[in-house]
Coordinates of N, CA and C in Angstrom, one line a residue:
M1 N 18.5 12.2 -0.8 CA 17.4 11.4 -0.5 C 17.7 9.9 -0.9
K2 N 17.2 8.9 -0.2 CA 17.5 7.6 -0.6 C 16.4 7.1 -1.5
R3 N 16.7 6.0 -2.2 CA 15.7 5.3 -3.1 C 14.6 4.8 -2.2
H4 N 13.3 5.0 -2.6 CA 12.2 4.7 -1.8 C 11.3 3.7 -2.5
F5 N 11.1 2.6 -1.8 CA 10.3 1.6 -2.4 C 8.9 1.7 -1.8
A6 N 7.7 0.7 -0.7 CA 7.0 0.9 -0.5 C 7.0 0.3 -0.9
L7 N -5.1 -4.1 1.6 CA -4.5 -5.4 1.8 C -5.6 -6.3 1.5
L8 N -8.4 -7.6 1.0 CA -8.7 -8.8 0.6 C -9.1 -8.7 -0.8
P9 N -9.6 -9.6 -1.4 CA -9.6 -9.5 -2.9 C -10.4 -8.5 -3.5
L10 N -9.9 -7.8 -4.5 CA -10.6 -6.9 -5.4 C -9.9 -7.0 -6.8
T11 N -10.5 -6.5 -7.8 CA -9.9 -6.5 -9.2 C -8.9 -5.5 -9.2
V12 N -7.7 -5.9 -9.7 CA -6.6 -4.9 -9.9 C -6.7 -4.2 -11.2
A13 N -6.5 -2.9 -11.2 CA -6.6 -2.1 -12.5 C -5.6 -2.6 -13.4
L14 N -5.9 -2.7 -14.7 CA -5.1 -3.3 -15.8 C -4.2 -2.3 -16.4
T15 N -4.4 -1.0 -16.2 CA -3.5 0.0 -16.8 C -3.0 0.9 -15.7
L16 N -1.7 0.8 -15.4 CA -1.1 1.6 -14.4 C 0.1 2.4 -15.0
A17 N 0.4 3.4 -14.3 CA 1.6 4.1 -14.8 C 2.8 3.3 -14.6
S18 N 3.8 3.6 -15.3 CA 5.1 2.9 -15.2 C 5.8 3.3 -13.9
S19 N 6.6 2.4 -13.4 CA 7.2 2.7 -12.1 C 8.4 3.6 -12.3
A20 N 8.7 4.3 -11.2 CA 9.9 5.1 -11.3 C 10.9 4.7 -10.2
C21 N 12.1 5.2 -10.3 CA 13.1 4.8 -9.3 C 12.6 5.3 -8.0
L22 N 13.0 4.6 -6.9 CA 12.4 4.9 -5.6 C 13.3 5.8 -4.9
N23 N 12.5 6.7 -4.1 CA 13.2 7.7 -3.3 C 12.9 7.3 -1.8
I24 N 13.9 6.9 -1.1 CA 13.6 6.5 0.3 C 13.6 7.6 1.2
Y25 N 12.4 7.9 1.9 CA 12.3 8.9 2.8 C 12.6 8.3 4.2
A26 N 13.7 8.5 4.7 CA 14.0 7.9 6.0 C 13.4 8.7 7.1
S27 N 13.2 8.1 8.2 CA 12.5 8.8 9.4 C 13.1 8.3 10.7
A28 N 13.1 9.1 11.6 CA 13.6 8.7 13.0 C 12.9 9.6 14.0
P29 N 12.4 8.9 15.1 CA 11.7 9.7 16.2 C 12.7 10.6 16.9
S30 N 12.2 11.7 17.5 CA 13.0 12.6 18.2 C 12.8 12.4 19.7
S31 N 13.7 12.9 20.4 CA 13.7 12.8 21.9 C 13.0 14.0 22.5
K32 N 12.3 14.8 21.7 CA 11.7 16.0 22.2 C 10.4 15.6 23.0
S33 N 9.8 14.5 22.6 CA 8.6 14.1 23.4 C 8.6 12.6 23.5
S34 N 7.7 12.1 24.3 CA 7.6 10.6 24.5 C 6.3 10.1 23.8
P35 N 6.4 9.5 22.6 CA 5.3 9.1 21.9 C 4.5 8.1 22.7
V36 N 3.2 8.0 22.4 CA 2.3 7.0 23.0 C 2.7 5.7 22.5
E37 N 2.6 4.7 23.4 CA 2.9 3.3 23.1 C 1.7 2.5 22.7
V38 N 1.8 1.8 21.6 CA 0.7 1.0 21.1 C 0.9 -0.4 21.3
A39 N -0.2 -1.1 21.8 CA -0.1 -2.5 22.1 C -0.2 -3.3 20.8
S40 N 0.2 -4.6 20.9 CA 0.2 -5.5 19.7 C -1.2 -5.8 19.3
A41 N -1.4 -6.0 18.0 CA -2.7 -6.4 17.5 C -2.6 -7.7 16.8
P42 N -3.6 -8.6 16.9 CA -3.5 -9.9 16.2 C -3.6 -9.8 14.7
P43 N -2.8 -10.6 14.0 CA -2.8 -10.6 12.5 C -4.0 -11.3 12.0
S44 N -4.3 -10.9 10.8 CA -5.4 -11.6 10.1 C -4.9 -12.3 8.8
K45 N -5.8 -13.1 8.2 CA -5.3 -13.8 7.0 C -5.0 -12.9 5.8
S46 N -4.1 -13.3 5.0 CA -3.7 -12.5 3.8 C -4.6 -12.7 2.7
N47 N -4.7 -11.8 1.8 CA -5.6 -11.9 0.6 C -4.9 -12.5 -0.6
R48 N -5.6 -12.8 -1.6 CA -5.0 -13.3 -2.9 C -4.6 -12.1 -3.7
S49 N -3.7 -12.4 -4.7 CA -3.2 -11.4 -5.6 C -3.2 -11.9 -7.0
V50 N -2.5 -11.2 -7.8 CA -2.3 -11.6 -9.2 C -0.8 -11.8 -9.5
E51 N -0.6 -12.6 -10.6 CA 0.8 -12.8 -10.9 C 1.2 -11.8 -12.0
V52 N 2.4 -11.2 -11.8 CA 2.9 -10.2 -12.7 C 4.1 -10.7 -13.4
A53 N 4.2 -10.5 -14.7 CA 5.4 -10.9 -15.5 C 6.6 -10.2 -15.0
Q54 N 7.7 -10.9 -14.8 CA 8.9 -10.3 -14.2 C 10.2 -11.0 -14.7
N55 N 11.3 -10.3 -14.5 CA 12.6 -10.8 -14.7 C 13.4 -10.5 -13.5
S56 N 13.7 -11.5 -12.7 CA 14.3 -11.3 -11.4 C 15.9 -11.4 -11.4
N57 N 16.4 -11.6 -12.6 CA 17.9 -11.8 -12.7 C 18.6 -10.5 -13.2
Q58 N 17.9 -9.4 -13.3 CA 18.6 -8.2 -13.8 C 19.3 -7.6 -12.6
S59 N 20.4 -6.8 -13.0 CA 21.1 -6.2 -11.9 C 20.7 -4.7 -11.8
V60 N 19.6 -4.4 -12.4 CA 19.1 -3.0 -12.3 C 17.7 -3.1 -11.7
Q61 N 17.1 -1.9 -11.4 CA 15.8 -1.9 -10.8 C 14.7 -2.6 -11.6
V62 N 14.0 -3.5 -11.0 CA 12.9 -4.3 -11.6 C 11.6 -3.9 -11.0
S63 N 10.6 -3.5 -11.9 CA 9.3 -3.1 -11.4 C 8.3 -4.0 -12.0
H64 N 7.4 -4.5 -11.2 CA 6.3 -5.4 -11.6 C 5.0 -4.8 -11.1
D65 N 4.2 -4.3 -12.1 CA 2.9 -3.7 -11.7 C 1.9 -4.5 -12.4
A66 N 0.6 -4.0 -12.4 CA -0.5 -4.7 -12.9 C -0.8 -4.5 -14.4
S67 N 0.2 -3.9 -15.1 CA 0.0 -3.6 -16.5 C -0.1 -4.9 -17.3
N68 N 0.6 -5.9 -16.9 CA 0.5 -7.2 -17.6 C 0.2 -8.2 -16.6
V69 N -1.0 -8.6 -16.4 CA -1.4 -9.5 -15.4 C -2.2 -10.7 -16.0
S70 N -2.0 -11.8 -15.3 CA -2.8 -13.0 -15.6 C -3.3 -13.6 -14.3
S71 N -4.5 -14.1 -14.2 CA -5.0 -14.7 -13.0 C -4.2 -15.9 -12.5
D72 N -3.9 -16.0 -11.3 CA -3.2 -17.1 -10.7 C -4.1 -17.7 -9.7
N73 N -4.7 -18.8 -10.1 CA -5.7 -19.5 -9.2 C -5.1 -20.8 -8.7
S74 N -3.8 -21.0 -8.8 CA -3.2 -22.2 -8.4 C -3.1 -22.4 -6.9
Q75 N -3.2 -21.3 -6.2 CA -3.2 -21.3 -4.7 C -4.4 -20.6 -4.2
S76 N -5.0 -21.2 -3.2 CA -6.2 -20.6 -2.6 C -5.8 -19.4 -1.8
E77 N -4.5 -19.4 -1.4 CA -4.1 -18.3 -0.5 C -2.6 -18.0 -0.8
Q78 N -2.2 -16.7 -0.8 CA -0.9 -16.4 -1.2 C -0.3 -15.5 -0.1
I79 N 1.0 -15.8 0.2 CA 1.7 -15.1 1.3 C 1.8 -13.6 1.1
G80 N 1.3 -12.8 2.0 CA 1.4 -11.4 1.8 C 0.6 -10.9 0.6
G81 N -0.3 -11.7 0.0 CA -1.0 -11.3 -1.2 C -0.1 -11.3 -2.4
L82 N 1.0 -12.0 -2.4 CA 2.0 -12.1 -3.5 C 1.8 -13.4 -4.3
S83 N 1.9 -13.3 -5.6 CA 1.9 -14.4 -6.4 C 3.2 -15.2 -6.3
P84 N 3.3 -16.4 -6.7 CA 4.6 -17.2 -6.6 C 5.7 -16.5 -7.4
S85 N 5.4 -15.9 -8.5 CA 6.5 -15.2 -9.3 C 6.9 -14.0 -8.6
Q86 N 6.0 -13.2 -8.0 CA 6.4 -12.0 -7.2 C 7.3 -12.4 -6.0
Q87 N 6.9 -13.5 -5.4 CA 7.7 -14.0 -4.2 C 9.1 -14.4 -4.7
A88 N 9.2 -15.0 -5.8 CA 10.5 -15.4 -6.4 C 11.4 -14.2 -6.7
S89 N 10.8 -13.2 -7.2 CA 11.5 -11.9 -7.5 C 12.1 -11.3 -6.3
L90 N 11.3 -11.3 -5.2 CA 11.7 -10.7 -3.9 C 12.9 -11.5 -3.3
K91 N 12.7 -12.9 -3.4 CA 13.7 -13.7 -2.8 C 15.1 -13.7 -3.5
S92 N 15.0 -13.3 -4.8 CA 16.2 -13.2 -5.6 C 17.2 -12.1 -5.1
L93 N 16.7 -11.2 -4.3 CA 17.5 -10.1 -3.7 C 18.5 -10.6 -2.7
G94 N 18.3 -11.8 -2.2 CA 19.3 -12.4 -1.3 C 19.2 -11.8 0.2
I95 N 18.1 -11.2 0.5 CA 17.9 -10.7 1.9 C 16.6 -11.2 2.5
A96 N 16.4 -11.1 3.8 CA 15.2 -11.5 4.4 C 14.1 -10.6 3.9
I97 N 13.0 -11.2 3.5 CA 11.8 -10.5 3.0 C 10.7 -10.4 4.0
A98 N 10.3 -9.2 4.4 CA 9.2 -9.1 5.4 C 8.0 -8.8 4.6
V99 N 6.9 -9.5 4.9 CA 5.6 -9.3 4.3 C 4.5 -9.3 5.3
P100 N 3.4 -8.6 5.1 CA 2.3 -8.6 6.1 C 1.4 -9.8 6.1
S101 N 1.0 -10.3 7.2 CA 0.0 -11.3 7.3 C -1.3 -10.7 7.6
A102 N -1.4 -9.4 8.0 CA -2.7 -8.8 8.2 C -2.8 -7.6 7.1
I103 N -3.7 -7.8 6.2 CA -3.9 -6.9 5.1 C -5.3 -6.3 5.2
P104 N -5.5 -5.0 5.2 CA -6.9 -4.5 5.3 C -7.8 -5.0 4.1
A105 N -9.1 -5.2 4.4 CA -10.0 -5.7 3.4 C -10.0 -4.9 2.2
G106 N -10.0 -5.5 1.0 CA -10.0 -4.8 -0.2 C -8.7 -4.4 -0.8
Y107 N -7.6 -4.6 -0.2 CA -6.3 -4.3 -0.7 C -5.6 -5.5 -1.3
T108 N -5.1 -5.2 -2.5 CA -4.3 -6.2 -3.3 C -3.0 -5.6 -3.7
V109 N -2.0 -6.5 -4.0 CA -0.7 -6.0 -4.5 C -0.9 -5.5 -6.0
I110 N -0.4 -4.3 -6.2 CA -0.5 -3.7 -7.6 C 0.9 -3.5 -8.1
K111 N 1.9 -3.6 -7.3 CA 3.3 -3.3 -7.8 C 4.3 -4.0 -6.9
V112 N 5.3 -4.6 -7.4 CA 6.5 -5.1 -6.7 C 7.7 -4.5 -7.4
D113 N 8.5 -3.7 -6.7 CA 9.7 -3.1 -7.2 C 10.9 -3.7 -6.5
T114 N 11.9 -4.1 -7.2 CA 13.1 -4.7 -6.6 C 14.3 -4.0 -7.2
E115 N 15.3 -3.8 -6.4 CA 16.6 -3.3 -7.0 C 17.7 -4.0 -6.2
P116 N 18.4 -4.9 -6.9 CA 19.5 -5.7 -6.3 C 20.7 -4.8 -6.1
C117 N 21.7 -5.4 -5.4 CA 23.0 -4.8 -5.2 C 23.7 -4.9 -6.6
P118 N 24.6 -3.9 -6.8 CA 25.4 -4.0 -8.1 C 26.1 -5.3 -8.1
E119 N 26.4 -5.8 -9.4 CA 26.9 -7.1 -9.6 C 28.1 -7.5 -8.8
N120 N 29.0 -6.6 -8.6 CA 30.3 -6.9 -7.9 C 30.4 -6.2 -6.6
A121 N 29.2 -5.8 -6.0 CA 29.2 -5.1 -4.7 C 29.5 -6.1 -3.6
S122 N 30.2 -5.6 -2.6 CA 30.5 -6.4 -1.4 C 29.3 -6.5 -0.5
R123 N 29.0 -7.7 0.0 CA 27.8 -7.9 0.8 C 28.1 -8.3 2.2
S124 N 27.3 -8.0 3.1 CA 27.4 -8.3 4.5 C 26.8 -9.8 4.7
E125 N 26.9 -10.3 5.9 CA 26.4 -11.6 6.2 C 24.9 -11.7 5.9
K126 N 24.2 -10.6 6.0 CA 22.8 -10.6 5.8 C 22.4 -10.3 4.4
G127 N 23.4 -10.2 3.5 CA 23.1 -10.0 2.1 C 23.0 -8.6 1.7
T128 N 23.3 -7.6 2.6 CA 23.2 -6.2 2.2 C 24.4 -5.6 1.6
C129 N 24.3 -4.6 0.8 CA 25.4 -3.9 0.3 C 25.2 -2.4 0.7
R130 N 26.1 -1.5 0.2 CA 25.9 -0.1 0.5 C 24.6 0.4 -0.1
F131 N 23.6 0.8 0.7 CA 22.3 1.3 0.3 C 21.4 0.3 -0.4
G132 N 21.7 -1.0 -0.3 CA 20.9 -1.9 -1.0 C 21.1 -3.3 -0.4
P133 N 20.4 -4.3 -1.0 CA 19.4 -4.2 -2.0 C 18.1 -3.6 -1.4
Q134 N 17.1 -3.3 -2.2 CA 15.9 -2.7 -1.7 C 14.7 -3.2 -2.5
Y135 N 13.5 -3.1 -1.8 CA 12.3 -3.5 -2.5 C 11.1 -2.7 -1.9
G136 N 10.0 -2.7 -2.7 CA 8.8 -2.0 -2.3 C 7.6 -2.9 -2.8
I137 N 6.7 -3.1 -2.0 CA 5.4 -3.8 -2.3 C 4.3 -2.9 -2.1
V138 N 3.6 -2.5 -3.2 CA 2.5 -1.5 -3.1 C 1.2 -2.2 -3.1
Y139 N 0.3 -1.9 -2.1 CA -1.0 -2.5 -2.0 C -2.0 -1.3 -2.2
R140 N -3.1 -1.7 -2.9 CA -4.1 -0.6 -3.2 C -5.5 -1.2 -3.1
N141 N -6.4 -0.4 -2.5 CA -7.8 -0.6 -2.5 C -8.4 0.2 -3.7
A142 N -8.8 -0.5 -4.7 CA -9.2 0.2 -5.9 C -10.5 1.1 -5.7
E143 N -11.4 0.6 -4.9 CA -12.6 1.3 -4.6 C -12.4 2.6 -3.9
Q144 N -11.5 2.6 -3.0 CA -11.1 3.8 -2.2 C -10.0 4.6 -2.8
N145 N -9.3 4.0 -3.8 CA -8.0 4.5 -4.3 C -7.0 4.9 -3.2
S146 N -6.9 4.0 -2.3 CA -6.1 4.1 -1.1 C -5.0 3.1 -1.2
C147 N -3.8 3.5 -0.8 CA -2.6 2.7 -0.9 C -1.7 2.7 0.4
F148 N -0.9 1.7 0.4 CA 0.3 1.7 1.4 C 1.3 0.8 0.8
A149 N 2.6 0.9 1.3 CA 3.7 0.1 0.8 C 4.5 -0.5 1.9
I150 N 4.9 -1.7 1.7 CA 6.0 -2.4 2.5 C 7.3 -2.2 1.9
E151 N 8.3 -1.6 2.6 CA 9.5 -1.3 2.0 C 10.7 -1.8 2.8
A152 N 11.8 -2.0 2.1 CA 13.1 -2.4 2.8 C 14.2 -1.9 2.0
T153 N 15.3 -1.7 2.8 CA 16.6 -1.2 2.2 C 17.8 -1.8 3.0
G154 N 18.9 -2.0 2.3 CA 20.0 -2.5 3.0 C 20.8 -1.6 3.9
G155 N 20.6 -0.3 3.7 CA 21.3 0.7 4.6 C 21.1 2.1 4.0
G156 N 21.9 3.0 4.6 CA 21.8 4.4 4.2 C 20.6 5.2 4.7
V157 N 20.0 4.7 5.7 CA 18.8 5.4 6.2 C 19.2 6.6 7.1
G158 N 18.3 7.6 7.1 CA 18.6 8.7 8.0 C 17.4 9.1 8.8
G159 N 17.0 10.4 8.9 CA 15.9 10.8 9.7 C 15.1 11.9 9.0
V160 N 13.8 11.8 9.1 CA 12.9 12.8 8.6 C 11.9 13.2 9.8
P161 N 11.8 14.5 10.1 CA 11.0 14.9 11.3 C 9.5 14.7 10.9
R162 N 8.7 14.6 11.9 CA 7.2 14.5 11.7 C 6.5 15.3 12.9
E163 N 5.3 15.6 12.6 CA 4.5 16.4 13.6 C 4.0 15.5 14.8
Y164 N 3.7 14.2 14.4 CA 3.1 13.3 15.4 C 3.9 12.0 15.4
A165 N 4.0 11.3 16.5 CA 4.7 10.0 16.6 C 4.1 9.2 17.7
A166 N 4.0 7.9 17.5 CA 3.5 6.9 18.4 C 4.4 5.6 18.4
K167 N 4.8 5.2 19.5 CA 5.7 4.0 19.6 C 4.9 2.7 19.2
V168 N 5.5 1.8 18.5 CA 4.9 0.6 18.1 C 5.9 -0.6 18.4
K169 N 5.4 -1.6 19.1 CA 6.2 -2.8 19.4 C 5.8 -3.9 18.4
T170 N 6.8 -4.4 17.8 CA 6.6 -5.5 16.8 C 7.4 -6.8 17.3
E171 N 6.8 -7.9 17.1 CA 7.5 -9.2 17.4 C 8.7 -9.5 16.5
L172 N 8.5 -9.1 15.2 CA 9.6 -9.4 14.3 C 10.8 -8.5 14.3
L173 N 10.5 -7.2 14.5 CA 11.6 -6.2 14.3 C 11.8 -5.3 15.5
G174 N 11.2 -5.6 16.6 CA 11.4 -4.8 17.8 C 10.5 -3.6 17.8
E175 N 11.0 -2.5 18.5 CA 10.2 -1.3 18.6 C 10.6 -0.3 17.5
T176 N 9.5 0.4 17.0 CA 9.7 1.4 16.0 C 8.7 2.5 16.4
S177 N 8.5 3.5 15.5 CA 7.6 4.6 15.7 C 6.7 4.8 14.5
L178 N 5.5 5.1 14.7 CA 4.6 5.5 13.6 C 4.6 7.0 13.6
L179 N 4.8 7.6 12.4 CA 4.9 9.0 12.2 C 4.0 9.5 11.1
F180 N 3.5 10.8 11.4 CA 2.6 11.4 10.3 C 2.6 12.9 10.6
G181 N 2.0 13.6 9.6 CA 1.9 15.1 9.8 C 3.0 15.9 9.1
Q182 N 3.0 17.1 9.4 CA 4.0 18.0 8.9 C 5.4 17.6 9.3
E183 N 6.4 18.1 8.5 CA 7.8 17.8 8.8 C 8.4 18.9 9.6
N184 N 7.8 19.0 10.8 CA 8.3 20.1 11.7 C 9.0 19.6 12.9
G185 N 9.1 18.3 13.1 CA 9.9 17.7 14.2 C 9.4 17.9 15.6
E186 N 8.1 18.1 15.7 CA 7.5 18.3 17.0 C 7.2 16.9 17.7
F187 N 6.9 15.9 17.0 CA 6.7 14.6 17.5 C 5.7 14.5 18.7
K188 N 4.6 15.1 18.5 CA 3.5 15.2 19.5 C 2.8 13.9 19.6
T189 N 2.1 13.6 20.7 CA 1.4 12.4 20.9 C 0.0 12.5 20.2
P190 N -0.3 11.6 19.2 CA -1.6 11.7 18.5 C -2.8 11.3 19.4
S191 N -3.9 11.8 19.1 CA -5.1 11.5 19.8 C -5.7 10.2 19.2
A192 N -6.6 9.6 20.0 CA -7.3 8.3 19.5 C -8.0 8.6 18.2
E193 N -8.6 9.7 18.1 CA -9.3 10.1 16.9 C -8.4 10.1 15.7
Q194 N -7.2 10.8 15.9 CA -6.2 10.8 14.8 C -5.7 9.5 14.4
L195 N -5.5 8.6 15.4 CA -5.0 7.3 15.1 C -6.0 6.4 14.3
D196 N -7.3 6.8 14.3 CA -8.3 6.1 13.6 C -8.8 6.7 12.4
S197 N -8.1 7.8 11.9 CA -8.4 8.5 10.7 C -7.2 8.6 9.8
P198 N -7.4 8.6 8.4 CA -6.3 8.7 7.5 C -5.5 10.0 7.8
Q199 N -4.2 9.9 7.8 CA -3.3 11.0 8.1 C -2.3 11.2 7.0
P200 N -2.0 12.5 6.7 CA -1.0 12.8 5.7 C 0.4 12.4 6.0
N201 N 1.2 12.1 5.0 CA 2.7 11.8 5.2 C 2.9 10.6 6.2
L202 N 2.0 9.6 6.2 CA 2.1 8.5 7.1 C 3.2 7.5 6.7
L203 N 4.0 7.1 7.7 CA 5.0 6.1 7.6 C 5.4 5.6 8.9
T204 N 6.2 4.5 9.0 CA 6.8 4.1 10.2 C 8.3 4.4 10.1
D205 N 9.0 4.5 11.2 CA 10.4 4.7 11.2 C 11.0 3.3 10.8
W206 N 12.2 3.4 10.2 CA 12.9 2.2 9.8 C 13.1 1.3 11.0
A207 N 12.8 0.0 10.9 CA 12.9 -1.0 11.9 C 13.9 -2.1 11.5
G208 N 14.5 -2.7 12.4 CA 15.6 -3.7 12.1 C 16.9 -3.1 12.2
V209 N 17.9 -4.0 11.9 CA 19.3 -3.5 12.0 C 20.1 -3.7 10.7
G210 N 19.4 -3.8 9.6 CA 20.0 -3.9 8.3 C 19.9 -5.4 7.8
P211 N 19.0 -5.7 6.9 CA 18.1 -4.7 6.2 C 17.2 -3.9 7.2
F212 N 16.7 -2.8 6.7 CA 15.7 -2.0 7.5 C 14.4 -2.1 6.8
Y213 N 13.3 -2.0 7.6 CA 11.9 -2.2 7.0 C 11.0 -1.1 7.5
R214 N 10.0 -0.8 6.7 CA 9.0 0.1 7.2 C 7.7 0.0 6.3
I215 N 6.7 0.7 6.8 CA 5.4 0.9 6.0 C 5.3 2.4 5.7
S216 N 4.9 2.6 4.4 CA 4.6 4.0 4.0 C 3.2 4.1 3.6
G217 N 2.5 5.2 3.8 CA 1.2 5.5 3.4 C 1.0 5.9 2.0
G218 N -0.2 6.3 1.6 CA -0.5 6.6 0.2 C 0.3 7.7 -0.3
D219 N 0.5 8.8 0.4 CA 1.2 10.0 -0.1 C 2.6 9.6 -0.5
I220 N 3.3 8.9 0.3 CA 4.7 8.6 0.0 C 4.7 7.5 -1.1
A221 N 3.8 6.5 -1.1 CA 3.8 5.5 -2.1 C 3.5 6.1 -3.5
R222 N 2.6 7.1 -3.5 CA 2.3 7.7 -4.8 C 3.5 8.5 -5.4
N223 N 4.1 9.2 -4.5 CA 5.3 10.0 -5.0 C 6.5 9.1 -5.4
A224 N 6.6 8.0 -4.7 CA 7.7 7.1 -5.0 C 7.5 6.2 -6.2
Y225 N 6.3 5.7 -6.4 CA 6.0 4.7 -7.4 C 5.2 5.2 -8.6
Y226 N 4.5 6.3 -8.4 CA 3.6 6.8 -9.5 C 3.8 8.3 -9.7
K227 N 5.0 8.7 -10.1 CA 5.3 10.1 -10.3 C 4.6 10.7 -11.6
G228 N 4.6 12.0 -11.8 CA 4.0 12.5 -13.0 C 2.6 12.8 -12.9
G229 N 2.0 13.1 -11.7 CA 0.6 13.5 -11.6 C -0.3 12.3 -11.7
S230 N 0.1 11.1 -11.3 CA -0.8 9.9 -11.5 C -2.0 10.1 -10.5
P231 N -3.2 9.6 -11.0 CA -4.3 9.6 -10.2 C -4.4 8.5 -9.1
L232 N -3.4 7.6 -9.2 CA -3.4 6.4 -8.3 C -3.0 6.9 -6.9
C233 N -3.5 6.1 -5.9 CA -3.0 6.2 -4.5 C -3.2 7.6 -4.0
Q234 N -4.4 8.2 -4.2 CA -4.6 9.5 -3.7 C -5.0 9.5 -2.2
N235 N -5.3 8.4 -1.7 CA -5.8 8.2 -0.3 C -4.8 7.2 0.4
T236 N -5.0 7.2 1.8 CA -4.1 6.4 2.5 C -4.8 5.6 3.6
I237 N -4.1 4.7 4.3 CA -4.6 4.0 5.4 C -4.6 4.8 6.7
T238 N -5.2 4.3 7.7 CA -5.2 5.1 9.0 C -3.9 4.6 9.8
P239 N -3.5 5.4 10.8 CA -2.4 5.0 11.6 C -2.6 3.7 12.3
N240 N -3.9 3.4 12.8 CA -4.2 2.2 13.4 C -4.0 1.0 12.5
Q241 N -4.4 1.2 11.2 CA -4.2 0.2 10.2 C -2.7 -0.1 10.0
A242 N -2.0 1.0 9.9 CA -0.5 0.9 9.7 C 0.1 0.1 10.9
I243 N -0.3 0.4 12.1 CA 0.2 -0.3 13.3 C -0.1 -1.8 13.2
E244 N -1.3 -2.2 12.8 CA -1.6 -3.6 12.8 C -0.9 -4.3 11.7
I245 N -0.7 -3.6 10.5 CA 0.1 -4.2 9.4 C 1.5 -4.4 9.9
M246 N 2.1 -3.4 10.5 CA 3.5 -3.4 10.9 C 3.7 -4.6 11.9
Q247 N 2.8 -4.7 12.8 CA 2.9 -5.8 13.8 C 2.7 -7.2 13.3
S248 N 2.1 -7.2 12.1 CA 1.8 -8.5 11.5 C 2.9 -9.0 10.6
L249 N 4.0 -8.2 10.4 CA 5.0 -8.6 9.4 C 5.6 -9.9 9.8
T250 N 5.9 -10.7 8.8 CA 6.5 -12.1 9.0 C 7.5 -12.3 7.8
W251 N 8.4 -13.2 8.0 CA 9.4 -13.5 7.0 C 8.8 -14.4 5.9
L252 N 9.1 -14.0 4.7 CA 8.7 -14.8 3.5 C 9.7 -16.0 3.4
N253 N 9.2 -17.2 3.6 CA 10.1 -18.4 3.5 C 10.2 -18.9 2.1

């Protein structure tokens, strides 16, 4: 398995479990069925976040959660809900950073995980190395205890089957697929009701050509970032929310 990383204002919990190494669950649509195609949705404004203490110059995995937070009121609006220091940590990876411009109401950033390439690793023109670098940005609605994550990796992606699949067209990364349900590889077309209700094992297929980007729902985010029976991220967003977020991705300048 690969390393797995992983939206308006609410108070971020001050005590969170420590982050763990990320397990990337890759996914790929099957040719067994033709998933429903989803039209583009307009992005909305991003929410504010908190600044998390961090060290972006390490050559090992760096995790920034809300355990040590201080209010950052220097900006009335922050890109992707990220504080300036969180943005700097992501940019230090040396790859293009995709962040959402549409974040569901009540979601704020609670963790930013980064893992750079090894110090002497060979890099491509896009800054990628073998299986890296990678990052995960975890968003949480504290009232609903619901999460999702924006994730990226330099390579090494594979395929994970799912029960349901829907095609999603994005302006930034081209076409991808929204996936959820059991890992049985049926890739059935979801109903409108399913798309508007929280679904288990929700994620999108990896999009892009390296680095690769995706959205993961609460189930995957909890297992990747809060192992050990953490009570965090017990719930997830709906497929329609995931589609809107994916279509709103923009580059962090």
